[in-house]
Amino acid sequence: MYSEGVSTSDTSDRLIESTRELLWERGYVGTSPKAILERAGAGQGSMYHHFRGKPDLALAAIRRTAEEMRATVAGVLDGPGTAYERIEAYLRRERDVLRGCPVGRLTMDPDVIASDQLRAPVDETLDWLRERLAGIVEEGKERGQFASGLDGESIAATIVATVQGGYVLARASGSPAAFDAGVRGLLSLLTPCQDQEQDQDQDH
């Protein structure tokens, strides 16, 4: 339990982190105020001191999860390498596949989807991801790394669908093999053609 010397900001942070974990594990309905307080080690009344109630705390938790995912993904997509290599790095980055995507799983929570406020950070994050990937595909096309006929938005949607669908299949089978297979298949379709690479080498 918290001592009197613990700052209110620390208590607020613990409440948000506990809610994030519980939302991932149990969903919105299963995340009760009592469970949040127990997980955070906070006393009764702490939630209502810092937040207006469970929906307000859940929104703060979802926003933090979305921000963390954006920062993690941006760190990969903004890294070095060709467009293909950065997309490959994103697809192959370390994940806890069997736990699923903390943002993607929220889309399967009916209580989150039914709330415009709670759904907004999820929608915004997935839109941001598709837009960022589409930009990288278009960049790759301009540099001759991808076929000129590829549509950036369509490929971006396919990448996101492969990742989110891979999580579902992996969880259903109890093995990350299905996720890995989807990633390998998508990368094989995106692999730059040798002819394009040779043409690019001749241009330099």
mmCIF file of C-alpha atoms in Angstrom:
data_model
loop_
_atom_site.group_PDB
_atom_site.id
_atom_site.type_symbol
_atom_site.label_atom_id
_atom_site.label_comp_id
_atom_site.label_asym_id
_atom_site.label_seq_id
_atom_site.Cartn_x
_atom_site.Cartn_y
_atom_site.Cartn_z
ATOM 1 C CA MET A 1 0.000 0.000 0.000
ATOM 2 C CA TYR A 2 1.056 3.586 -0.496
ATOM 3 C CA SER A 3 2.549 5.547 2.354
ATOM 4 C CA GLU A 4 1.498 9.103 3.046
ATOM 5 C CA GLY A 5 4.754 10.295 1.529
ATOM 6 C CA VAL A 6 3.956 9.005 -1.953
ATOM 7 C CA SER A 7 3.173 11.837 -4.352
ATOM 8 C CA THR A 8 -0.243 12.211 -5.907
ATOM 9 C CA SER A 9 1.348 12.081 -9.376
ATOM 10 C CA ASP A 10 2.843 8.694 -8.529
ATOM 11 C CA THR A 11 -0.561 7.434 -7.387
ATOM 12 C CA SER A 12 -2.148 8.688 -10.598
ATOM 13 C CA ASP A 13 0.553 6.980 -12.647
ATOM 14 C CA ARG A 14 0.068 3.685 -10.815
ATOM 15 C CA LEU A 15 -3.688 3.861 -11.392
ATOM 16 C CA ILE A 16 -3.165 4.424 -15.124
ATOM 17 C CA GLU A 17 -0.609 1.611 -15.424
ATOM 18 C CA SER A 18 -2.827 -0.805 -13.504
ATOM 19 C CA THR A 19 -5.775 0.054 -15.724
ATOM 20 C CA ARG A 20 -3.670 -0.495 -18.850
ATOM 21 C CA GLU A 21 -2.676 -3.954 -17.665
ATOM 22 C CA LEU A 22 -6.203 -4.922 -16.665
ATOM 23 C CA LEU A 23 -7.740 -3.685 -19.914
ATOM 24 C CA TRP A 24 -5.283 -5.891 -21.805
ATOM 25 C CA GLU A 25 -5.936 -8.898 -19.573
ATOM 26 C CA ARG A 26 -9.654 -8.624 -18.869
ATOM 27 C CA GLY A 27 -11.235 -6.043 -21.147
ATOM 28 C CA TYR A 28 -13.260 -3.019 -20.075
ATOM 29 C CA VAL A 29 -16.076 -4.849 -18.278
ATOM 30 C CA GLY A 30 -13.642 -7.052 -16.350
ATOM 31 C CA THR A 31 -11.629 -4.031 -15.239
ATOM 32 C CA SER A 32 -13.491 -3.079 -12.084
ATOM 33 C CA PRO A 33 -12.576 -0.093 -9.898
ATOM 34 C CA LYS A 34 -11.823 -2.550 -7.085
ATOM 35 C CA ALA A 35 -9.420 -4.525 -9.290
ATOM 36 C CA ILE A 36 -7.694 -1.317 -10.383
ATOM 37 C CA LEU A 37 -7.193 -0.151 -6.804
ATOM 38 C CA GLU A 38 -5.902 -3.554 -5.727
ATOM 39 C CA ARG A 39 -3.463 -3.749 -8.647
ATOM 40 C CA ALA A 40 -2.249 -0.199 -8.021
ATOM 41 C CA GLY A 41 -1.987 -0.695 -4.261
ATOM 42 C CA ALA A 42 -4.057 2.448 -3.793
ATOM 43 C CA GLY A 43 -6.623 3.202 -1.139
ATOM 44 C CA GLN A 44 -10.331 3.633 -1.691
ATOM 45 C CA GLY A 45 -11.175 7.044 -3.059
ATOM 46 C CA SER A 46 -7.852 7.403 -4.901
ATOM 47 C CA MET A 47 -9.494 6.885 -8.276
ATOM 48 C CA TYR A 48 -12.067 9.599 -7.697
ATOM 49 C CA HIS A 49 -9.439 11.964 -6.329
ATOM 50 C CA HIS A 50 -7.514 11.841 -9.606
ATOM 51 C CA PHE A 51 -10.193 10.889 -12.149
ATOM 52 C CA ARG A 52 -13.912 11.435 -12.606
ATOM 53 C CA GLY A 53 -14.487 7.692 -12.631
ATOM 54 C CA LYS A 54 -13.667 4.487 -14.443
ATOM 55 C CA PRO A 55 -14.367 5.833 -17.989
ATOM 56 C CA ASP A 56 -12.051 8.806 -17.393
ATOM 57 C CA LEU A 57 -9.291 6.549 -16.047
ATOM 58 C CA ALA A 58 -9.772 4.065 -18.892
ATOM 59 C CA LEU A 59 -9.404 6.901 -21.414
ATOM 60 C CA ALA A 60 -6.126 7.996 -19.805
ATOM 61 C CA ALA A 61 -4.910 4.380 -19.905
ATOM 62 C CA ILE A 62 -5.888 3.880 -23.553
ATOM 63 C CA ARG A 63 -4.237 7.148 -24.548
ATOM 64 C CA ARG A 64 -1.014 6.128 -22.842
ATOM 65 C CA THR A 65 -1.076 2.722 -24.529
ATOM 66 C CA ALA A 66 -1.635 4.380 -27.912
ATOM 67 C CA GLU A 67 1.174 6.899 -27.329
ATOM 68 C CA GLU A 68 3.560 4.151 -26.270
ATOM 69 C CA MET A 69 2.760 2.099 -29.366
ATOM 70 C CA ARG A 70 3.318 5.103 -31.641
ATOM 71 C CA ALA A 71 6.665 5.849 -30.020
ATOM 72 C CA THR A 72 7.805 2.223 -30.326
ATOM 73 C CA VAL A 73 6.735 1.923 -33.952
ATOM 74 C CA ALA A 74 8.170 5.314 -34.907
ATOM 75 C CA GLY A 75 11.500 4.256 -33.436
ATOM 76 C CA VAL A 76 11.562 1.364 -35.918
ATOM 77 C CA LEU A 77 10.075 3.054 -38.981
ATOM 78 C CA ASP A 78 12.270 6.150 -38.587
ATOM 79 C CA GLY A 79 15.392 4.003 -38.326
ATOM 80 C CA PRO A 80 18.093 3.452 -40.954
ATOM 81 C CA GLY A 81 17.730 1.371 -44.089
ATOM 82 C CA THR A 82 15.704 1.188 -47.267
ATOM 83 C CA ALA A 83 11.925 1.363 -47.276
ATOM 84 C CA TYR A 84 11.766 -2.432 -47.452
ATOM 85 C CA GLU A 85 14.250 -2.853 -44.593
ATOM 86 C CA ARG A 86 12.291 -0.490 -42.335
ATOM 87 C CA ILE A 87 9.018 -2.269 -43.065
ATOM 88 C CA GLU A 88 10.756 -5.595 -42.459
ATOM 89 C CA ALA A 89 12.112 -4.272 -39.151
ATOM 90 C CA TYR A 90 8.581 -3.271 -38.134
ATOM 91 C CA LEU A 91 7.123 -6.654 -39.052
ATOM 92 C CA ARG A 92 9.895 -8.599 -37.342
ATOM 93 C CA ARG A 93 10.252 -6.416 -34.239
ATOM 94 C CA GLU A 94 10.067 -8.180 -30.903
ATOM 95 C CA ARG A 95 6.486 -8.748 -29.773
ATOM 96 C CA ASP A 96 4.644 -10.786 -27.170
ATOM 97 C CA VAL A 97 2.561 -12.349 -29.948
ATOM 98 C CA LEU A 98 0.417 -14.574 -27.761
ATOM 99 C CA ARG A 99 -0.676 -11.644 -25.604
ATOM 100 C CA GLY A 100 -1.780 -9.765 -28.690
ATOM 101 C CA CYS A 101 -1.544 -6.109 -29.608
ATOM 102 C CA PRO A 102 -2.555 -3.851 -26.695
ATOM 103 C CA VAL A 103 -4.170 -1.390 -29.122
ATOM 104 C CA GLY A 104 -5.579 -3.945 -31.563
ATOM 105 C CA ARG A 105 -7.219 -5.938 -28.788
ATOM 106 C CA LEU A 106 -9.191 -2.862 -27.763
ATOM 107 C CA THR A 107 -10.987 -3.006 -31.121
ATOM 108 C CA MET A 108 -12.492 -6.327 -30.029
ATOM 109 C CA ASP A 109 -13.824 -4.877 -26.776
ATOM 110 C CA PRO A 110 -17.497 -3.975 -27.396
ATOM 111 C CA ASP A 111 -17.553 -1.438 -24.561
ATOM 112 C CA VAL A 112 -14.569 0.430 -25.972
ATOM 113 C CA ILE A 113 -15.915 0.425 -29.519
ATOM 114 C CA ALA A 114 -19.351 1.580 -28.322
ATOM 115 C CA SER A 115 -17.782 4.701 -26.779
ATOM 116 C CA ASP A 116 -16.717 7.409 -29.224
ATOM 117 C CA GLN A 117 -14.373 8.823 -26.586
ATOM 118 C CA LEU A 118 -12.634 5.553 -25.734
ATOM 119 C CA ARG A 119 -12.445 4.454 -29.369
ATOM 120 C CA ALA A 120 -10.890 7.700 -30.616
ATOM 121 C CA PRO A 121 -7.264 7.036 -29.496
ATOM 122 C CA VAL A 122 -7.480 3.544 -31.041
ATOM 123 C CA ASP A 123 -8.769 4.847 -34.379
ATOM 124 C CA GLU A 124 -6.231 7.669 -34.430
ATOM 125 C CA THR A 125 -3.318 5.324 -33.735
ATOM 126 C CA LEU A 126 -4.284 2.795 -36.422
ATOM 127 C CA ASP A 127 -4.869 5.646 -38.901
ATOM 128 C CA TRP A 128 -1.449 7.073 -38.021
ATOM 129 C CA LEU A 129 0.173 3.670 -38.537
ATOM 130 C CA ARG A 130 -1.432 3.146 -41.951
ATOM 131 C CA GLU A 131 -0.484 6.658 -43.035
ATOM 132 C CA ARG A 132 3.116 6.225 -41.871
ATOM 133 C CA LEU A 133 3.486 2.879 -43.655
ATOM 134 C CA ALA A 134 1.878 4.239 -46.820
ATOM 135 C CA GLY A 135 4.414 7.066 -46.849
ATOM 136 C CA ILE A 136 7.290 4.611 -46.584
ATOM 137 C CA VAL A 137 5.906 2.519 -49.467
ATOM 138 C CA GLU A 138 5.583 5.633 -51.634
ATOM 139 C CA GLU A 139 9.123 6.623 -50.676
ATOM 140 C CA GLY A 140 10.311 3.171 -51.730
ATOM 141 C CA LYS A 141 8.528 3.490 -55.083
ATOM 142 C CA GLU A 142 10.166 6.856 -55.758
ATOM 143 C CA ARG A 143 13.592 5.350 -55.089
ATOM 144 C CA GLY A 144 12.940 2.312 -57.248
ATOM 145 C CA GLN A 145 12.879 -0.076 -54.291
ATOM 146 C CA PHE A 146 9.265 -1.157 -54.881
ATOM 147 C CA ALA A 147 7.304 -1.798 -58.066
ATOM 148 C CA SER A 148 5.819 1.402 -59.425
ATOM 149 C CA GLY A 149 2.357 -0.171 -59.578
ATOM 150 C CA LEU A 150 2.080 -0.662 -55.810
ATOM 151 C CA ASP A 151 -0.498 1.490 -54.049
ATOM 152 C CA GLY A 152 0.900 2.818 -50.787
ATOM 153 C CA GLU A 153 -2.424 2.986 -48.941
ATOM 154 C CA SER A 154 -3.428 -0.531 -49.990
ATOM 155 C CA ILE A 155 -0.066 -2.003 -48.996
ATOM 156 C CA ALA A 156 -0.194 -0.182 -45.664
ATOM 157 C CA ALA A 157 -3.664 -1.586 -44.981
ATOM 158 C CA THR A 158 -2.372 -5.060 -45.881
ATOM 159 C CA ILE A 159 0.570 -4.730 -43.490
ATOM 160 C CA VAL A 160 -1.670 -3.679 -40.600
ATOM 161 C CA ALA A 161 -4.181 -6.437 -41.414
ATOM 162 C CA THR A 162 -1.395 -9.032 -41.525
ATOM 163 C CA VAL A 163 -0.065 -7.994 -38.123
ATOM 164 C CA GLN A 164 -3.449 -7.757 -36.400
ATOM 165 C CA GLY A 165 -4.724 -10.943 -38.059
ATOM 166 C CA GLY A 166 -1.486 -12.682 -37.146
ATOM 167 C CA TYR A 167 -2.075 -11.898 -33.483
ATOM 168 C CA VAL A 168 -5.568 -13.434 -33.661
ATOM 169 C CA LEU A 169 -4.380 -16.604 -35.410
ATOM 170 C CA ALA A 170 -1.445 -16.993 -33.024
ATOM 171 C CA ARG A 171 -3.674 -16.650 -29.973
ATOM 172 C CA ALA A 172 -6.198 -19.111 -31.437
ATOM 173 C CA SER A 173 -3.518 -21.749 -32.035
ATOM 174 C CA GLY A 174 -1.487 -21.013 -28.929
ATOM 175 C CA SER A 175 1.630 -20.601 -31.053
ATOM 176 C CA PRO A 176 3.373 -17.619 -32.714
ATOM 177 C CA ALA A 177 3.939 -19.775 -35.832
ATOM 178 C CA ALA A 178 0.871 -18.376 -37.624
ATOM 179 C CA PHE A 179 2.022 -14.802 -37.000
ATOM 180 C CA ASP A 180 5.515 -15.582 -38.275
ATOM 181 C CA ALA A 181 4.120 -17.302 -41.372
ATOM 182 C CA GLY A 182 2.011 -14.261 -42.227
ATOM 183 C CA VAL A 183 5.011 -11.970 -41.867
ATOM 184 C CA ARG A 184 7.191 -14.191 -44.080
ATOM 185 C CA GLY A 185 4.484 -14.363 -46.733
ATOM 186 C CA LEU A 186 3.956 -10.618 -46.816
ATOM 187 C CA LEU A 187 7.674 -9.883 -46.973
ATOM 188 C CA SER A 188 8.094 -12.319 -49.860
ATOM 189 C CA LEU A 189 5.482 -10.332 -51.789
ATOM 190 C CA LEU A 190 7.197 -7.037 -51.005
ATOM 191 C CA THR A 191 10.776 -8.183 -51.701
ATOM 192 C CA PRO A 192 12.272 -5.835 -54.310
ATOM 193 C CA CYS A 193 12.792 -7.445 -57.704
ATOM 194 C CA GLN A 194 16.375 -8.126 -58.726
ATOM 195 C CA ASP A 195 15.795 -6.270 -61.989
ATOM 196 C CA GLN A 196 14.754 -3.149 -60.072
ATOM 197 C CA GLU A 197 17.788 -3.369 -57.816
ATOM 198 C CA GLN A 198 20.115 -3.803 -60.821
ATOM 199 C CA ASP A 199 18.501 -0.837 -62.607
ATOM 200 C CA GLN A 200 18.952 1.245 -59.478
ATOM 201 C CA ASP A 201 22.627 0.236 -59.230
ATOM 202 C CA GLN A 202 23.179 1.229 -62.886
ATOM 203 C CA ASP A 203 21.669 4.643 -62.249
ATOM 204 C CA HIS A 204 24.281 5.422 -59.570
#
